C-alpha atoms as a PDB file:
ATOM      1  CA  UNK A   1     -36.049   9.234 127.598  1.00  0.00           C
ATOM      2  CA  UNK A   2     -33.736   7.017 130.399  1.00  0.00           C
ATOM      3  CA  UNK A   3     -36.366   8.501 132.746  1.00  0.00           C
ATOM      4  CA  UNK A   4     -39.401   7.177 130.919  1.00  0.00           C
ATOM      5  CA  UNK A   5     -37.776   3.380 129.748  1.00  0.00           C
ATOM      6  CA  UNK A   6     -37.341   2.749 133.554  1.00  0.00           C
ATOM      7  CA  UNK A   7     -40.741   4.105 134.455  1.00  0.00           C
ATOM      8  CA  UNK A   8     -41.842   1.607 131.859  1.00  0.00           C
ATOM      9  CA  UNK A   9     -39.801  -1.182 132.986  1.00  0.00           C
ATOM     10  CA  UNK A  10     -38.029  -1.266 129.560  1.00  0.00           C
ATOM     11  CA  UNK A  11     -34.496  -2.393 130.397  1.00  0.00           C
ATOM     12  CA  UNK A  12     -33.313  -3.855 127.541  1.00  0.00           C
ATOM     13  CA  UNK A  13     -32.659  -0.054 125.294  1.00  0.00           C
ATOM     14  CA  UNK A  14     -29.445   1.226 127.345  1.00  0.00           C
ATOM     15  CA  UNK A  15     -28.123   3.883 125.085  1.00  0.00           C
ATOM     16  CA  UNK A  16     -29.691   6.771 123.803  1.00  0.00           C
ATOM     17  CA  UNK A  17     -27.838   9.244 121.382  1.00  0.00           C
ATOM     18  CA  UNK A  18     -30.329  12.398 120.996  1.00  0.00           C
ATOM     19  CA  UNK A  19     -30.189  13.440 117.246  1.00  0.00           C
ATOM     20  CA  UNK A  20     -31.573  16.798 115.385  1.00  0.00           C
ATOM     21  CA  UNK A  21     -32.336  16.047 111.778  1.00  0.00           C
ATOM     22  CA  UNK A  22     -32.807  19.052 110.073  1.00  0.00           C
ATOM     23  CA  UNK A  23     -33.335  19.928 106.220  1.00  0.00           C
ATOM     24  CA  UNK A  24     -31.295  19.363 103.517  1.00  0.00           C
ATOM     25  CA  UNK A  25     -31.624  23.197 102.822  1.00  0.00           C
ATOM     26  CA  UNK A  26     -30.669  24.172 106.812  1.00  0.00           C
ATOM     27  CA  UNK A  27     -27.413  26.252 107.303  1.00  0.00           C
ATOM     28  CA  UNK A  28     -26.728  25.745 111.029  1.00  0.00           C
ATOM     29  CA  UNK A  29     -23.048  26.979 113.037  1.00  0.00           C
ATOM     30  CA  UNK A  30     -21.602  24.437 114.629  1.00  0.00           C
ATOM     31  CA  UNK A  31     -19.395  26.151 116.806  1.00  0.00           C
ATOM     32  CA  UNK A  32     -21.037  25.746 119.602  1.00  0.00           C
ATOM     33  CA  UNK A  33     -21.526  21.927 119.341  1.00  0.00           C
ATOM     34  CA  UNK A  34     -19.391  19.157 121.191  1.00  0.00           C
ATOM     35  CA  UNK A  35     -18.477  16.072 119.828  1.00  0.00           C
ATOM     36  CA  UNK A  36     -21.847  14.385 121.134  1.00  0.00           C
ATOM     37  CA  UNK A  37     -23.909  16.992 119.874  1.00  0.00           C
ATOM     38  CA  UNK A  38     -25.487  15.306 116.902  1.00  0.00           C
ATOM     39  CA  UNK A  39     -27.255  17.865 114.292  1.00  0.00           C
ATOM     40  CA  UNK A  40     -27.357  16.181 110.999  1.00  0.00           C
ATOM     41  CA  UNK A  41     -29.017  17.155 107.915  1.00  0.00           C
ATOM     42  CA  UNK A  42     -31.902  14.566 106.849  1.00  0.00           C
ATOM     43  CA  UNK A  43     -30.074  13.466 103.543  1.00  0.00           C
ATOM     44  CA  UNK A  44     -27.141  12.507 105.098  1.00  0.00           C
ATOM     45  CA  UNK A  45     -28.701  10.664 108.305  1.00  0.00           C
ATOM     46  CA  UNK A  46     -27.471   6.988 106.757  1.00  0.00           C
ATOM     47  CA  UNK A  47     -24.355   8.561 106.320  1.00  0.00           C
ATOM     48  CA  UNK A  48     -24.018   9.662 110.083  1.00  0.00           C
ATOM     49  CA  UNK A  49     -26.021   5.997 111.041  1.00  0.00           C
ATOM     50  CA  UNK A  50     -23.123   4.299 109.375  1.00  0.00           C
ATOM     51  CA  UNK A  51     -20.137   6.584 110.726  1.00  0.00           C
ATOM     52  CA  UNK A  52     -21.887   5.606 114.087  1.00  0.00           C
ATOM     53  CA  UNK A  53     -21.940   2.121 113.995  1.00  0.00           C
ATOM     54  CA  UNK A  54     -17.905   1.925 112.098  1.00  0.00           C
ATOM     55  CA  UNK A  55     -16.752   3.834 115.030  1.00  0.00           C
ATOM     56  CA  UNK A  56     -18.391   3.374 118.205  1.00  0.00           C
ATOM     57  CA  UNK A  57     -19.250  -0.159 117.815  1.00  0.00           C
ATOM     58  CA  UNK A  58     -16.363  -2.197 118.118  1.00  0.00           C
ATOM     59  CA  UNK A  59     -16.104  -5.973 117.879  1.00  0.00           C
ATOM     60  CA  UNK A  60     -16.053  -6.467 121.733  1.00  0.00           C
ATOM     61  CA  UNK A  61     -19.087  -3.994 122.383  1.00  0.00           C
ATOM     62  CA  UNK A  62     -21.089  -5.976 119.232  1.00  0.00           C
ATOM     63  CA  UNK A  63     -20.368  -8.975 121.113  1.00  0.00           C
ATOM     64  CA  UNK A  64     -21.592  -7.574 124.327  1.00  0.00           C
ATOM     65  CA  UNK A  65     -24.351  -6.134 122.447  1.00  0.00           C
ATOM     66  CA  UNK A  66     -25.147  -9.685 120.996  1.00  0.00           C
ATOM     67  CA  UNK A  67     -24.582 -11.003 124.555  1.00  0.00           C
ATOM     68  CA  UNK A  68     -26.810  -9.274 125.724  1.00  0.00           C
ATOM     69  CA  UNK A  69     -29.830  -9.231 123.360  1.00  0.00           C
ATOM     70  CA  UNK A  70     -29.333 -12.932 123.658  1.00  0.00           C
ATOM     71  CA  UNK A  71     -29.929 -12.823 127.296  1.00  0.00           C
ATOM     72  CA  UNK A  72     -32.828 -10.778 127.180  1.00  0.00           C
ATOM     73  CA  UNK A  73     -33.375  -9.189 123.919  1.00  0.00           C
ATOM     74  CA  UNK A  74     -36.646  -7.861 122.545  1.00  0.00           C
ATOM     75  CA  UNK A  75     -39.018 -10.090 120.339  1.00  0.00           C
ATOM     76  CA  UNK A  76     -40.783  -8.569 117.198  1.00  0.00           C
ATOM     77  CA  UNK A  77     -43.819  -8.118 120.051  1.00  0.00           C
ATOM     78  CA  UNK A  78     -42.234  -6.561 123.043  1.00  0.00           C
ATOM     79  CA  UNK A  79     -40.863  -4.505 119.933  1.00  0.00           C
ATOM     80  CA  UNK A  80     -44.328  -3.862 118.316  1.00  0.00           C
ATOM     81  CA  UNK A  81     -45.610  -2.548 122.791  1.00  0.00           C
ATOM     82  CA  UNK A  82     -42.949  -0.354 123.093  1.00  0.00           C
ATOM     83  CA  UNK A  83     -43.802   1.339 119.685  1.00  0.00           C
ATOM     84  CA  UNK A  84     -47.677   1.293 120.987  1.00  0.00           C
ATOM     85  CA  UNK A  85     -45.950   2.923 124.373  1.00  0.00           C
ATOM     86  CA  UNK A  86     -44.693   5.598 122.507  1.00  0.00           C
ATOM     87  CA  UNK A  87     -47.116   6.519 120.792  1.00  0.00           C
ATOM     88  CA  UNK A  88     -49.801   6.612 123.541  1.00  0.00           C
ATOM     89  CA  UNK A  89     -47.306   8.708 125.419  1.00  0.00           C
ATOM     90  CA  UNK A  90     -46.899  11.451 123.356  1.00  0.00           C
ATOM     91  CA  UNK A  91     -49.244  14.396 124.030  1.00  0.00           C
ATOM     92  CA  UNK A  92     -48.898  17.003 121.839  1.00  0.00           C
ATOM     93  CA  UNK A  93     -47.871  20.561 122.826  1.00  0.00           C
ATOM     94  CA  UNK A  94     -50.222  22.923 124.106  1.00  0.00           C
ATOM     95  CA  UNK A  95     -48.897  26.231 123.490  1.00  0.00           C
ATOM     96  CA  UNK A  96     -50.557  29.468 121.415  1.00  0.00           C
ATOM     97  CA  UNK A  97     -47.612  30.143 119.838  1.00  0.00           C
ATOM     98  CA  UNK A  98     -49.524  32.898 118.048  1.00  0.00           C
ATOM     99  CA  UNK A  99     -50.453  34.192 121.154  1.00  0.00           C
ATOM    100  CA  UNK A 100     -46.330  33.534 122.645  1.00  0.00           C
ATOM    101  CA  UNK A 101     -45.154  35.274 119.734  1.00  0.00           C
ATOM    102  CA  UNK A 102     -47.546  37.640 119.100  1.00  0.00           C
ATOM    103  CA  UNK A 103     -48.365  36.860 115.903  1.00  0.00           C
ATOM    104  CA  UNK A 104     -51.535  38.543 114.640  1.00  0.00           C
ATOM    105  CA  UNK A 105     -52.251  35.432 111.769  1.00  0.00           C
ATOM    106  CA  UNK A 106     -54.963  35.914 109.022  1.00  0.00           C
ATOM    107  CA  UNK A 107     -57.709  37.035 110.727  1.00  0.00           C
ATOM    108  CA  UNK A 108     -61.154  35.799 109.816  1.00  0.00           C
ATOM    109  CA  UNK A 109     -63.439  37.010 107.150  1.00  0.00           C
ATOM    110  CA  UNK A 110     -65.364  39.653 107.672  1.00  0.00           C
ATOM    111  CA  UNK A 111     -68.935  39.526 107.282  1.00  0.00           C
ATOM    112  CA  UNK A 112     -70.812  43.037 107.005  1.00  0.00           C
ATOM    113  CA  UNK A 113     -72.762  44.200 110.625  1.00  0.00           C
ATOM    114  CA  UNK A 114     -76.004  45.062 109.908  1.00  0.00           C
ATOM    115  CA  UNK A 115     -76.629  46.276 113.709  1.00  0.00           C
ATOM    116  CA  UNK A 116     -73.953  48.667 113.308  1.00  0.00           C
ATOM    117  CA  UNK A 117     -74.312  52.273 111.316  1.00  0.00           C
ATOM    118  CA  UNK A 118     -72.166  50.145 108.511  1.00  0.00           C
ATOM    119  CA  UNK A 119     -71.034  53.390 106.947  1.00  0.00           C
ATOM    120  CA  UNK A 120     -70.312  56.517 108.747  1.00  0.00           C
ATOM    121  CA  UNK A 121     -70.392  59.606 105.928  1.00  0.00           C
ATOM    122  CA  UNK A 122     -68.988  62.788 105.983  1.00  0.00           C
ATOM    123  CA  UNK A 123     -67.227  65.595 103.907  1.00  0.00           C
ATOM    124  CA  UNK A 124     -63.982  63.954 103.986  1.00  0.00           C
ATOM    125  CA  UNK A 125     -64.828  60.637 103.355  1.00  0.00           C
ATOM    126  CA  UNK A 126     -66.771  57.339 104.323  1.00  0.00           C
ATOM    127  CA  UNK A 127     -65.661  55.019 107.320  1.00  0.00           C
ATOM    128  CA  UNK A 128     -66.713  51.456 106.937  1.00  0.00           C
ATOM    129  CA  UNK A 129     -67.484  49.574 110.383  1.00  0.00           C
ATOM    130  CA  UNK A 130     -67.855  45.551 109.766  1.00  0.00           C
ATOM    131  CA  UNK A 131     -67.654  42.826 112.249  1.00  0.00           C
ATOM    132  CA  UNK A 132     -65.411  39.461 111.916  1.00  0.00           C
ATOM    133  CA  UNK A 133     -66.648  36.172 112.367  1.00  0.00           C
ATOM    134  CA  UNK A 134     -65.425  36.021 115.980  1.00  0.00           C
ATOM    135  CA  UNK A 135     -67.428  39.255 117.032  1.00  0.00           C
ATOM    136  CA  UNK A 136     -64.383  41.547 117.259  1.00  0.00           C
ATOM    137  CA  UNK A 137     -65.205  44.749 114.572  1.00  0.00           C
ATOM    138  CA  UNK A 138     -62.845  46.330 111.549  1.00  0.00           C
ATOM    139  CA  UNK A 139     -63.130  49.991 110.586  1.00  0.00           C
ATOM    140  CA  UNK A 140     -61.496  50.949 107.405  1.00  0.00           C
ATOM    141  CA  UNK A 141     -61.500  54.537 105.971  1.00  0.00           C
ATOM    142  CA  UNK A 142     -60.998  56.278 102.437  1.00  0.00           C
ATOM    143  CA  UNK A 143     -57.813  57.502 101.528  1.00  0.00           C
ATOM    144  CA  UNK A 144     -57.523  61.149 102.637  1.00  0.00           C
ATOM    145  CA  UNK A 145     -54.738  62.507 104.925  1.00  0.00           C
ATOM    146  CA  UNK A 146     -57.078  64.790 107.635  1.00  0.00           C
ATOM    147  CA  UNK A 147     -59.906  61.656 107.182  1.00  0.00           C
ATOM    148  CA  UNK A 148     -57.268  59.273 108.284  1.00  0.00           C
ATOM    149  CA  UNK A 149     -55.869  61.642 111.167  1.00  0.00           C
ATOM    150  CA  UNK A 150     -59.702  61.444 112.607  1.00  0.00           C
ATOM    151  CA  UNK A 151     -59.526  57.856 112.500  1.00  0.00           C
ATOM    152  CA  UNK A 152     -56.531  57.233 113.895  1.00  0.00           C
ATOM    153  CA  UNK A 153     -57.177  59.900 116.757  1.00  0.00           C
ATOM    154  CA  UNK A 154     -60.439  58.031 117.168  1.00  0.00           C
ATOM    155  CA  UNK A 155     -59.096  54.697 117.121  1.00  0.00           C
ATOM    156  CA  UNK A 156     -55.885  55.128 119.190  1.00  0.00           C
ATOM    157  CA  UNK A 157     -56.120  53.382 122.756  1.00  0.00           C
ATOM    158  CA  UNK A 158     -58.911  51.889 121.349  1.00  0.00           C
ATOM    159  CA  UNK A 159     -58.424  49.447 118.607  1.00  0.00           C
ATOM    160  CA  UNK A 160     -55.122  47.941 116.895  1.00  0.00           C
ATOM    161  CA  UNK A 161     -53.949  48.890 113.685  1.00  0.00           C
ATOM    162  CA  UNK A 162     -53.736  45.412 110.960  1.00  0.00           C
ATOM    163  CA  UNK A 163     -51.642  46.947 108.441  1.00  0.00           C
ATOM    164  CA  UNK A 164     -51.882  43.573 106.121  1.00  0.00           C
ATOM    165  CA  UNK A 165     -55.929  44.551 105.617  1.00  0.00           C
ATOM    166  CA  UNK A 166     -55.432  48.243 106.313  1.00  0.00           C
ATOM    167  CA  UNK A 167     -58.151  48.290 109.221  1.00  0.00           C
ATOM    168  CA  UNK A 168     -58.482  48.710 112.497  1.00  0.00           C
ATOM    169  CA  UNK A 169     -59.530  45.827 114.717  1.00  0.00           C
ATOM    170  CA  UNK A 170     -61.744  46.299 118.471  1.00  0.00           C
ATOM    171  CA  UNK A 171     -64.033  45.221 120.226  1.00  0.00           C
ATOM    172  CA  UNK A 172     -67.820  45.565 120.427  1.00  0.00           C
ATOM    173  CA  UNK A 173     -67.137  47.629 124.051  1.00  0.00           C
ATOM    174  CA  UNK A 174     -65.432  50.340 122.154  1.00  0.00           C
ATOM    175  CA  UNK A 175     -67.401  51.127 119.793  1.00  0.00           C
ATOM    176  CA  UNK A 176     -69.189  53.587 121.034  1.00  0.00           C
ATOM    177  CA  UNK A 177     -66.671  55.964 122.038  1.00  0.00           C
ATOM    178  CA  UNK A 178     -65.057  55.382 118.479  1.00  0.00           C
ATOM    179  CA  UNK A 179     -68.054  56.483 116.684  1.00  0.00           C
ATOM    180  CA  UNK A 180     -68.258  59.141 119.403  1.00  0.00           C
ATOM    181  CA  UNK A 181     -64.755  60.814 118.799  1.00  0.00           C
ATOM    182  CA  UNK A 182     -65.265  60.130 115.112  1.00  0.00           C
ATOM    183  CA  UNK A 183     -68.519  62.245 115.437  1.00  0.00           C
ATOM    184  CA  UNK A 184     -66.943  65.118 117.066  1.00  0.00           C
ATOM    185  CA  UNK A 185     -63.571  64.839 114.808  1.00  0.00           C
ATOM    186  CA  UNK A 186     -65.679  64.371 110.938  1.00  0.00           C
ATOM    187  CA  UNK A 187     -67.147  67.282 109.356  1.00  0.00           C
ATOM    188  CA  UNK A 188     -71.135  66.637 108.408  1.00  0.00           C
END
């Protein structure tokens, strides 16, 4: 923040106290935390804005503060620019943090494949093959312990289980060596 106000040619701010609000609700262990580590809960911030300014703010540094925005103090429009500043700087961040954390997400509905052989029959039981809105494909069995060793034999290496909808998720590419295995695994 120092870094930026000088890049700016913003003089005039020349402390900065870096504070965490967090929620009312928030447990956190403060252990770990010096004495100018500020984490304060969001209900008590007027609190901690008060305790602040009884006991680091003197007389002598309120006069020097009062000096000083005398001398060159900020006006309600050099005020109103470095808001405007602040704003346009911000860029929000770009992470996946799906994709960081490897969080799978609600996938997208599925809409039924008409290209595909949509159900694949056989004495055990029928395997459904649908594809999802962004063109990866779901197969979801019957219940049936030797149906569902098939599948997941056919499916393993290949596709990724999603227990929340109980399918499996792939790609168009392998398909056909899914159906393949399946084939040679289901009996007619």
């Amino acid at each position: 923040m120092k870094e930026w106000l000088s890049a700016n040619g913003i003089s005039t701010i020349r402390t900065i106290v870096p504070v965490v609000l967090i929620s009312p609700t928030s447990s956190i262990s403060r252990k770990h935390l010096g004495p100018e580590d500020h984490v304060v809960k969001s209900d008590n911030f007027g609190q901690w804005w008060n305790k602040q300014a009884d006991e680091k703010v003197g007389v002598v540094a309120a006069f020097g503060m009062l000096g000083r925005h005398l001398i060159n103090g900020m006006s309600e429009e050099d005020l109103r620019t470095l808001g405007t500043k602040f704003r346009d700087a911000h860029t929000p961040l770009a992470r996946e943090w799906e994709k960081i954390l490897r969080l799978s997400g609600p996938l997208p509905k599925s809409e039924e494949a008409s290209e595909l052989p949509q159900v694949i029959e056989s004495k055990l039981g029928n395997v459904t093959i649908t594809r999802l809105a962004d063109g990866r494909l779901t197969l979801r069995n019957d219940p049936g312990d030797e149906l569902i060793a098939a599948v997941k034999a056919s499916c393993k290496g290949r596709a990724r289980w999603n227990p929340r909808f109980r399918n499996w998720v792939f790609d168009q590419s392998a398909l056909a060596q899914i159906v393949s295995s399946l084939a040679k695994l289901l009996p007619n």
